[in-house]
């Protein structure tokens, strides 16, 4: 399948400082390698007391560096040579001591010296006791690190190894992963407000039954995640989906088309881009029964009424104004391009992704998609089979081009 992972062949330095969360990042090494990255581990002396370098050497497949100078390899000065090769430096866990060291620009251990010598993005994942984390000194140090352009992956809340409750747990991998991807992605949606809709809608018939469809929400969630990676502020309005809330995204969960319409129309004025990837039910039961419908041995006829077409309403409201830029999806089973052109025109869209729902590799429930894009200038682009994430990222590329025009 075409479309390479962003981390393929990237060199990531993982700097580990001396906190108990050091054991958690052993698993991050495997995850990074599975994404295609090469991982070079460097450790502070204290870190090696929590987890042995041998563990990280085995997981990374490379020698682990601990000291500023290697007596067995005097030709190589690790903090210079490793920094020059790195695409990104990830400090995890970052203890209060390491954060203070980095904030004051000290170079008295290998991870800190590397950060000073580097020219690649730096990501810091704090983990410590909650009082230490909340202390004004640590907060001031973190603020200072932000001014250096480092990304801080906020720690999670919960019970800590030191038997206290509060912020200080090493962030979950999904947060660190998104920070890494964002650091390596062109921020061409920075300062843009983006709204994405996802998933099916459920149209209630009675307290236990509804009319729905097989949308999993994957395409919409992938669009939300990839927009965030490009720097956008993202709101995701989703119908019922089993997918968890993605990191750093404002997720609004709704059930019916009318609820989706209310949430979207309330926010549309503030947005730069709206992408409607949701499989909105075109119809809902004309009547809702407050009690459970009982069988009467004579079959059952249900009257349906049409739902509001949210995207069409957005297109009508937009008129001739350039923003918000409107992107739609068209689920088609035949006469794709003509149907697509009709929807683009009738809904006043800037970009439309046409899905062949008869294909086994595209559409509902699968990880891949194959779309054709139509834009407001009449251009047509056939996109090869890609993962939904790569498809989503490509849509944002085209959106960024349209925004730049
Ligand atoms: N859409 C919407 N509100 C609806 C129905 C659809 O906002 N009530 C949006 C979808 O999110 C999608 C686009 O309109 O972005 C096209 O949806 P699709 O189901 O392909 O087309 P319809 O306009 O419903 O037309 P038809 O089902 O007749 O093909």
Short mmCIF file of C-alpha atoms and ligand atoms in Angstrom, two decimals:
data_model
loop_
_atom_site.label_atom_id
_atom_site.label_comp_id
_atom_site.label_asym_id
_atom_site.label_seq_id
_atom_site.Cartn_x
_atom_site.Cartn_y
_atom_site.Cartn_z
CA UNK A 1 0.00 0.00 0.00
CA UNK A 2 1.56 3.40 -0.91
CA UNK A 3 2.06 6.17 1.67
CA UNK A 4 5.00 5.83 4.06
CA UNK A 5 4.89 6.38 7.79
CA UNK A 6 6.25 9.76 8.85
CA UNK A 7 8.65 8.09 11.29
CA UNK A 8 10.16 5.69 8.77
CA UNK A 9 13.96 5.94 9.01
CA UNK A 10 13.80 8.91 11.39
CA UNK A 11 16.48 9.00 14.09
CA UNK A 12 15.04 9.71 17.49
CA UNK A 13 17.13 10.26 20.59
CA UNK A 14 15.33 9.13 23.72
CA UNK A 15 16.86 10.85 26.76
CA UNK A 16 15.86 9.12 29.99
CA UNK A 17 16.24 10.79 33.36
CA UNK A 18 16.01 9.24 36.80
CA UNK A 19 12.34 8.75 37.64
CA UNK A 20 10.29 5.63 38.24
CA UNK A 21 8.42 6.22 34.95
CA UNK A 22 11.66 5.15 33.20
CA UNK A 23 10.20 1.65 33.08
CA UNK A 24 7.23 2.89 31.04
CA UNK A 25 9.37 4.28 28.23
CA UNK A 26 10.90 0.85 27.63
CA UNK A 27 7.65 0.12 25.82
CA UNK A 28 7.86 3.43 23.92
CA UNK A 29 11.14 2.23 22.37
CA UNK A 30 9.32 -0.75 20.87
CA UNK A 31 6.44 1.43 19.70
CA UNK A 32 8.78 3.91 18.02
CA UNK A 33 10.62 1.12 16.27
CA UNK A 34 7.36 -0.39 15.11
CA UNK A 35 6.55 3.00 13.54
CA UNK A 36 9.81 2.69 11.59
CA UNK A 37 12.07 4.99 13.65
CA UNK A 38 15.60 4.25 14.81
CA UNK A 39 15.90 4.91 18.54
CA UNK A 40 19.13 5.94 20.25
CA UNK A 41 18.79 5.80 24.02
CA UNK A 42 20.87 8.04 26.29
CA UNK A 43 20.47 7.89 30.06
CA UNK A 44 21.41 9.93 33.09
CA UNK A 45 23.28 8.11 35.84
CA UNK A 46 20.16 8.09 38.03
CA UNK A 47 18.04 6.65 35.23
CA UNK A 48 20.33 3.60 35.04
CA UNK A 49 19.46 2.86 38.67
CA UNK A 50 15.77 2.45 37.78
CA UNK A 51 16.14 0.40 34.59
CA UNK A 52 19.39 -1.09 33.34
CA UNK A 53 20.91 0.12 30.05
CA UNK A 54 20.87 -3.52 28.96
CA UNK A 55 17.06 -3.41 28.80
CA UNK A 56 17.15 -0.39 26.48
CA UNK A 57 20.02 -1.77 24.41
CA UNK A 58 18.05 -4.96 23.80
CA UNK A 59 14.86 -3.06 22.91
CA UNK A 60 16.53 -0.44 20.71
CA UNK A 61 19.07 -2.77 19.12
CA UNK A 62 21.79 -0.17 19.82
CA UNK A 63 24.37 0.59 22.40
CA UNK A 64 23.05 2.90 25.13
CA UNK A 65 25.11 6.01 25.96
CA UNK A 66 25.40 7.10 29.58
CA UNK A 67 28.44 9.34 29.99
CA UNK A 68 29.67 12.45 28.25
CA UNK A 69 32.73 10.65 26.93
CA UNK A 70 33.17 7.02 25.96
CA UNK A 71 36.61 5.64 27.00
CA UNK A 72 36.18 2.78 24.49
CA UNK A 73 35.50 5.12 21.60
CA UNK A 74 37.53 8.28 22.13
CA UNK A 75 37.07 9.38 18.52
CA UNK A 76 33.39 9.96 19.14
CA UNK A 77 32.02 12.72 21.36
CA UNK A 78 28.46 11.48 21.89
CA UNK A 79 26.74 14.79 22.63
CA UNK A 80 28.02 16.26 19.36
CA UNK A 81 27.86 13.28 17.02
CA UNK A 82 24.48 12.02 18.24
CA UNK A 83 22.94 15.49 18.18
CA UNK A 84 24.07 16.01 14.60
CA UNK A 85 22.39 12.78 13.47
CA UNK A 86 19.07 13.25 15.32
CA UNK A 87 15.78 14.16 13.70
CA UNK A 88 14.18 14.67 17.11
CA UNK A 89 15.06 14.51 20.80
CA UNK A 90 12.51 13.10 23.23
CA UNK A 91 13.19 13.51 26.95
CA UNK A 92 11.04 11.01 28.86
CA UNK A 93 10.60 10.85 31.72
CA UNK A 94 11.78 14.39 32.40
CA UNK A 95 12.26 14.82 36.15
CA UNK A 96 12.07 18.17 37.96
CA UNK A 97 15.87 18.13 38.13
CA UNK A 98 16.27 17.51 34.39
CA UNK A 99 13.70 20.21 33.56
CA UNK A 100 15.58 22.69 35.78
CA UNK A 101 18.86 21.66 34.17
CA UNK A 102 17.48 22.18 30.65
CA UNK A 103 15.84 25.50 31.60
CA UNK A 104 19.14 26.89 32.86
CA UNK A 105 21.08 25.62 29.87
CA UNK A 106 23.40 23.36 31.84
CA UNK A 107 25.32 20.59 30.11
CA UNK A 108 26.50 18.44 32.99
CA UNK A 109 24.95 15.18 31.80
CA UNK A 110 24.53 13.60 28.40
CA UNK A 111 20.80 14.21 27.74
CA UNK A 112 21.16 17.90 28.74
CA UNK A 113 24.32 18.37 26.65
CA UNK A 114 22.57 16.77 23.67
CA UNK A 115 19.61 19.12 23.96
CA UNK A 116 22.01 22.09 23.96
CA UNK A 117 23.97 20.79 20.99
CA UNK A 118 20.98 19.75 18.87
CA UNK A 119 19.27 21.54 15.97
CA UNK A 120 16.22 19.30 15.79
CA UNK A 121 12.86 19.51 17.62
CA UNK A 122 12.80 18.71 21.34
CA UNK A 123 9.88 17.13 23.19
CA UNK A 124 9.74 17.01 26.98
CA UNK A 125 7.52 14.56 28.87
CA UNK A 126 7.53 15.54 32.57
CA UNK A 127 6.86 12.88 35.22
CA UNK A 128 7.24 13.45 38.96
CA UNK A 129 5.45 13.85 42.27
CA UNK A 130 2.48 16.24 41.86
CA UNK A 131 3.77 18.78 44.41
CA UNK A 132 7.10 18.94 42.62
CA UNK A 133 5.28 19.35 39.30
CA UNK A 134 2.97 22.09 40.58
CA UNK A 135 5.78 23.97 42.36
CA UNK A 136 6.19 27.46 40.87
CA UNK A 137 9.86 26.74 40.18
CA UNK A 138 9.03 23.72 37.99
CA UNK A 139 6.19 25.59 36.26
CA UNK A 140 8.49 28.56 35.57
CA UNK A 141 11.12 26.19 34.19
CA UNK A 142 8.54 24.56 31.90
CA UNK A 143 7.38 27.98 30.70
CA UNK A 144 10.98 28.80 29.91
CA UNK A 145 11.40 25.57 27.94
CA UNK A 146 8.34 26.55 25.87
CA UNK A 147 10.03 29.83 24.97
CA UNK A 148 12.93 27.79 23.58
CA UNK A 149 10.42 26.15 21.21
CA UNK A 150 10.32 22.81 23.01
CA UNK A 151 7.02 20.93 23.04
CA UNK A 152 5.82 19.89 26.51
CA UNK A 153 3.63 16.80 26.73
CA UNK A 154 1.58 17.54 29.84
CA UNK A 155 1.60 14.75 32.41
CA UNK A 156 -1.60 12.86 33.19
CA UNK A 157 -3.52 13.01 36.48
CA UNK A 158 -4.09 10.07 38.79
CA UNK A 159 -2.48 8.07 41.55
CA UNK A 160 1.30 8.36 41.47
CA UNK A 161 3.99 5.87 42.45
CA UNK A 162 4.71 8.02 45.54
CA UNK A 163 1.15 7.36 46.82
CA UNK A 164 -0.18 10.83 46.02
CA UNK A 165 -2.96 11.90 43.64
CA UNK A 166 -2.65 14.67 41.06
CA UNK A 167 -0.84 15.69 37.88
CA UNK A 168 2.56 14.08 37.43
CA UNK A 169 2.05 10.71 35.73
CA UNK A 170 4.01 10.26 32.55
CA UNK A 171 1.61 11.05 29.69
CA UNK A 172 0.12 8.13 27.78
CA UNK A 173 1.96 7.04 24.66
CA UNK A 174 -0.83 8.37 22.41
CA UNK A 175 -0.04 11.93 23.60
CA UNK A 176 3.72 11.52 23.17
CA UNK A 177 3.18 9.99 19.73
CA UNK A 178 1.05 12.91 18.57
CA UNK A 179 3.66 15.40 19.85
CA UNK A 180 6.35 13.55 17.88
CA UNK A 181 4.26 13.49 14.70
CA UNK A 182 3.36 17.17 15.09
CA UNK A 183 7.00 18.13 15.62
CA UNK A 184 7.91 16.47 12.32
CA UNK A 185 4.94 17.86 10.36
CA UNK A 186 4.71 21.18 8.55
CA UNK A 187 2.46 23.40 10.69
CA UNK A 188 0.45 24.77 7.78
CA UNK A 189 -2.84 24.76 9.72
CA UNK A 190 -1.39 26.63 12.73
CA UNK A 191 -3.89 29.12 14.17
CA UNK A 192 -6.66 27.66 12.02
CA UNK A 193 -9.91 26.56 13.64
CA UNK A 194 -11.21 23.35 12.19
CA UNK A 195 -14.43 21.42 12.81
CA UNK A 196 -14.72 17.78 11.75
CA UNK A 197 -17.78 15.57 11.96
CA UNK A 198 -17.49 11.80 12.22
CA UNK A 199 -19.35 8.57 12.74
CA UNK A 200 -22.92 7.51 12.13
CA UNK A 201 -26.01 9.08 13.60
CA UNK A 202 -28.60 7.14 15.56
CA UNK A 203 -32.21 8.13 14.93
CA UNK A 204 -34.37 6.93 17.81
CA UNK A 205 -37.56 4.97 17.23
CA UNK A 206 -38.31 4.07 20.85
CA UNK A 207 -36.17 3.88 24.05
CA UNK A 208 -34.34 0.75 22.80
CA UNK A 209 -34.30 0.98 18.99
CA UNK A 210 -32.78 3.32 16.48
CA UNK A 211 -32.10 3.72 12.78
CA UNK A 212 -28.34 3.82 12.15
CA UNK A 213 -25.61 2.90 9.71
CA UNK A 214 -22.29 1.04 9.74
CA UNK A 215 -19.92 4.04 9.91
CA UNK A 216 -17.14 3.43 12.47
CA UNK A 217 -15.97 7.05 12.70
CA UNK A 218 -12.41 6.13 11.61
CA UNK A 219 -12.18 8.55 8.68
CA UNK A 220 -13.45 11.50 10.71
CA UNK A 221 -11.22 10.70 13.70
CA UNK A 222 -8.23 10.40 11.34
CA UNK A 223 -9.09 13.82 9.91
CA UNK A 224 -9.24 15.33 13.40
CA UNK A 225 -5.89 13.81 14.43
CA UNK A 226 -4.07 14.82 11.25
CA UNK A 227 -5.42 18.39 11.41
CA UNK A 228 -4.13 18.70 14.97
CA UNK A 229 -0.72 17.44 13.81
CA UNK A 230 -0.61 20.30 11.32
CA UNK A 231 -1.24 22.75 14.15
CA UNK A 232 -5.02 23.35 13.91
CA UNK A 233 -7.34 23.87 16.87
CA UNK A 234 -9.76 21.00 16.30
CA UNK A 235 -13.35 20.36 17.34
CA UNK A 236 -14.68 16.90 16.56
CA UNK A 237 -18.46 16.41 16.58
CA UNK A 238 -19.03 12.68 16.44
CA UNK A 239 -21.96 10.34 16.40
CA UNK A 240 -21.76 7.06 18.39
CA UNK A 241 -18.30 5.55 17.86
CA UNK A 242 -16.20 3.13 19.88
CA UNK A 243 -13.03 5.12 19.18
CA UNK A 244 -11.48 6.89 22.19
CA UNK A 245 -11.10 10.69 22.34
CA UNK A 246 -7.90 11.59 20.43
CA UNK A 247 -5.29 13.72 22.26
CA UNK A 248 -5.68 17.51 22.33
CA UNK A 249 -8.99 17.57 20.48
CA UNK A 250 -12.26 19.06 21.70
CA UNK A 251 -14.58 16.07 21.29
CA UNK A 252 -18.37 16.55 21.34
CA UNK A 253 -20.33 13.31 21.33
CA UNK A 254 -23.88 13.42 19.97
CA UNK A 255 -26.36 10.79 18.87
CA UNK A 256 -28.88 12.01 16.26
CA UNK A 257 -28.61 14.11 13.08
CA UNK A 258 -30.59 16.91 14.72
CA UNK A 259 -28.14 17.01 17.65
CA UNK A 260 -25.23 17.06 15.20
CA UNK A 261 -26.86 19.89 13.24
CA UNK A 262 -27.32 21.95 16.44
CA UNK A 263 -23.67 21.51 17.53
CA UNK A 264 -22.25 22.23 14.07
CA UNK A 265 -24.43 25.23 13.25
CA UNK A 266 -23.75 26.79 16.65
CA UNK A 267 -19.99 26.74 16.00
CA UNK A 268 -19.74 27.23 12.22
CA UNK A 269 -19.19 30.99 12.29
CA UNK A 270 -15.93 30.65 14.25
CA UNK A 271 -14.39 28.07 11.93
CA UNK A 272 -11.87 28.35 9.10
CA UNK A 273 -12.62 24.86 7.79
CA UNK A 274 -15.50 22.40 8.28
CA UNK A 275 -15.11 18.81 7.11
CA UNK A 276 -18.24 16.70 7.12
CA UNK A 277 -17.04 13.11 7.20
CA UNK A 278 -20.05 11.92 9.23
CA UNK A 279 -22.45 9.44 7.67
CA UNK A 280 -25.50 11.48 8.65
CA UNK A 281 -28.73 9.54 8.43
CA UNK A 282 -30.87 11.13 5.72
CA UNK A 283 -34.06 10.03 7.46
CA UNK A 284 -35.42 9.57 10.98
CA UNK A 285 -38.55 7.83 12.25
CA UNK A 286 -41.41 10.31 11.87
CA UNK A 287 -42.64 9.50 15.36
CA UNK A 288 -40.78 8.64 18.53
CA UNK A 289 -42.54 6.29 20.92
CA UNK A 290 -41.77 7.06 24.58
CA UNK A 291 -42.64 3.45 25.48
CA UNK A 292 -41.06 0.37 23.89
CA UNK A 293 -42.99 -0.64 20.76
CA UNK A 294 -44.62 -4.05 21.18
CA UNK A 295 -45.23 -6.59 18.44
CA UNK A 296 -48.87 -7.08 17.57
CA UNK A 297 -48.58 -10.02 15.16
CA UNK A 298 -49.42 -7.88 12.13
CA UNK A 299 -46.07 -6.58 10.92
CA UNK A 300 -44.95 -3.01 11.40
CA UNK A 301 -44.78 0.02 9.14
CA UNK A 302 -42.52 2.91 10.00
CA UNK A 303 -42.93 6.37 8.50
CA UNK A 304 -39.70 8.29 7.92
CA UNK A 305 -39.13 11.99 7.76
CA UNK A 306 -36.11 13.72 6.19
CA UNK A 307 -33.32 15.03 8.40
CA UNK A 308 -31.81 18.47 7.86
CA UNK A 309 -28.91 18.37 5.35
CA UNK A 310 -26.26 19.95 7.57
CA UNK A 311 -23.68 20.47 4.85
CA UNK A 312 -26.21 22.01 2.47
CA UNK A 313 -27.32 24.41 5.21
CA UNK A 314 -23.68 25.38 5.79
CA UNK A 315 -23.22 25.94 2.05
CA UNK A 316 -26.31 28.17 1.89
CA UNK A 317 -25.17 30.20 4.90
CA UNK A 318 -21.69 30.57 3.47
CA UNK A 319 -22.96 32.12 0.23
CA UNK A 320 -19.99 33.62 -1.58
CA UNK A 321 -17.77 34.18 1.46
CA UNK A 322 -14.42 32.36 1.37
CA UNK A 323 -14.60 30.96 4.93
CA UNK A 324 -15.37 28.57 6.39
CA UNK A 325 -13.98 26.37 3.70
CA UNK A 326 -16.42 23.45 3.28
CA UNK A 327 -15.29 19.89 2.63
CA UNK A 328 -17.79 17.08 2.08
CA UNK A 329 -17.73 13.34 1.56
CA UNK A 330 -19.92 11.57 -0.94
CA UNK A 331 -20.74 7.93 -0.38
CA UNK A 332 -21.51 6.57 -3.83
CA UNK A 333 -22.15 3.20 -5.41
CA UNK A 334 -22.20 4.30 -9.08
CA UNK A 335 -21.87 7.28 -11.49
CA UNK A 336 -19.30 8.62 -8.99
CA UNK A 337 -17.99 11.71 -10.71
CA UNK A 338 -21.31 13.07 -11.94
CA UNK A 339 -22.91 12.51 -8.53
CA UNK A 340 -19.88 14.15 -6.91
CA UNK A 341 -20.05 17.20 -9.17
CA UNK A 342 -23.74 17.56 -8.41
CA UNK A 343 -23.14 17.45 -4.63
CA UNK A 344 -20.21 19.88 -4.86
CA UNK A 345 -22.41 22.37 -6.71
CA UNK A 346 -25.65 21.87 -4.79
CA UNK A 347 -23.98 22.06 -1.37
CA UNK A 348 -21.67 24.97 -2.37
CA UNK A 349 -18.50 23.07 -1.38
CA UNK A 350 -14.80 23.85 -1.83
CA UNK A 351 -13.68 20.23 -1.84
CA UNK A 352 -15.43 16.86 -2.04
CA UNK A 353 -14.03 13.38 -1.38
CA UNK A 354 -15.92 10.69 -3.28
CA UNK A 355 -15.97 7.24 -1.68
CA UNK A 356 -16.80 4.06 -3.56
CA UNK A 357 -18.83 2.26 -0.90
CA UNK A 358 -19.04 -0.92 -2.99
CA UNK A 359 -15.25 -1.46 -2.69
CA UNK A 360 -14.05 -3.85 0.03
CA UNK A 361 -10.94 -1.69 0.63
CA UNK A 362 -12.81 1.56 1.17
CA UNK A 363 -15.75 2.87 3.14
CA UNK A 364 -17.31 1.62 6.34
CA UNK A 365 -15.43 -0.32 8.97
CA UNK A 366 -12.07 -0.80 7.17
CA UNK A 367 -8.71 0.86 7.85
CA UNK A 368 -8.10 1.96 4.25
CA UNK A 369 -9.75 4.29 1.79
CA UNK A 370 -9.62 5.09 -1.90
CA UNK A 371 -11.12 8.45 -2.78
CA UNK A 372 -11.40 10.82 -5.70
CA UNK A 373 -11.16 14.51 -4.89
CA UNK A 374 -13.08 17.23 -6.69
CA UNK A 375 -12.45 20.87 -5.91
CA UNK A 376 -14.34 24.11 -6.53
CA UNK A 377 -12.16 24.89 -9.58
CA UNK A 378 -13.29 21.68 -11.29
CA UNK A 379 -10.01 19.79 -10.71
CA UNK A 380 -10.33 16.04 -10.28
CA UNK A 381 -7.70 13.93 -8.48
CA UNK A 382 -7.77 10.16 -8.11
CA UNK A 383 -6.04 9.15 -4.86
CA UNK A 384 -4.57 5.63 -4.60
CA UNK A 385 -5.47 3.16 -1.86
CA UNK A 386 -4.10 4.58 1.41
CA UNK A 387 -4.66 4.16 5.12
CA UNK A 388 -7.44 6.41 6.39
CA UNK A 389 -4.80 8.44 8.25
CA UNK A 390 -2.76 9.03 5.08
CA UNK A 391 -5.94 9.80 3.14
CA UNK A 392 -6.91 12.33 5.83
CA UNK A 393 -3.47 13.94 5.76
CA UNK A 394 -3.62 14.28 1.99
CA UNK A 395 -7.02 15.99 2.26
CA UNK A 396 -5.45 18.52 4.66
CA UNK A 397 -2.65 19.16 2.18
CA UNK A 398 -5.24 20.08 -0.43
CA UNK A 399 -7.20 22.14 2.11
CA UNK A 400 -4.03 24.05 3.05
CA UNK A 401 -3.47 24.78 -0.67
CA UNK A 402 -7.02 26.10 -1.01
CA UNK A 403 -6.62 28.24 2.14
CA UNK A 404 -3.42 29.71 0.72
CA UNK A 405 -5.13 30.79 -2.53
N1 LIG B 1 -24.65 15.32 4.92
C1 LIG B 1 -25.10 16.20 5.88
N2 LIG B 1 -26.37 16.08 6.36
C2 LIG B 1 -27.20 15.13 5.90
C3 LIG B 1 -26.75 14.22 4.92
C4 LIG B 1 -25.46 14.34 4.45
O1 LIG B 1 -24.35 17.07 6.30
N3 LIG B 1 -28.43 15.03 6.37
C5 LIG B 1 -23.28 15.45 4.42
C6 LIG B 1 -22.40 14.27 4.68
O2 LIG B 1 -21.71 14.41 5.92
C7 LIG B 1 -21.44 14.29 3.50
C8 LIG B 1 -22.27 14.89 2.40
O3 LIG B 1 -23.34 15.56 3.02
O4 LIG B 1 -20.33 15.11 3.72
C9 LIG B 1 -22.78 13.91 1.37
O5 LIG B 1 -23.47 12.87 2.01
P1 LIG B 1 -24.09 11.68 1.19
O6 LIG B 1 -24.85 10.78 2.11
O7 LIG B 1 -23.08 11.12 0.26
O8 LIG B 1 -25.09 12.43 0.22
P2 LIG B 1 -26.52 12.97 0.38
O9 LIG B 1 -26.45 14.45 0.21
O10 LIG B 1 -27.19 12.47 1.61
O11 LIG B 1 -27.21 12.39 -0.92
P3 LIG B 1 -27.63 10.87 -1.29
O12 LIG B 1 -27.70 10.11 0.00
O13 LIG B 1 -28.93 11.06 -1.95
O14 LIG B 1 -26.56 10.37 -2.21
#
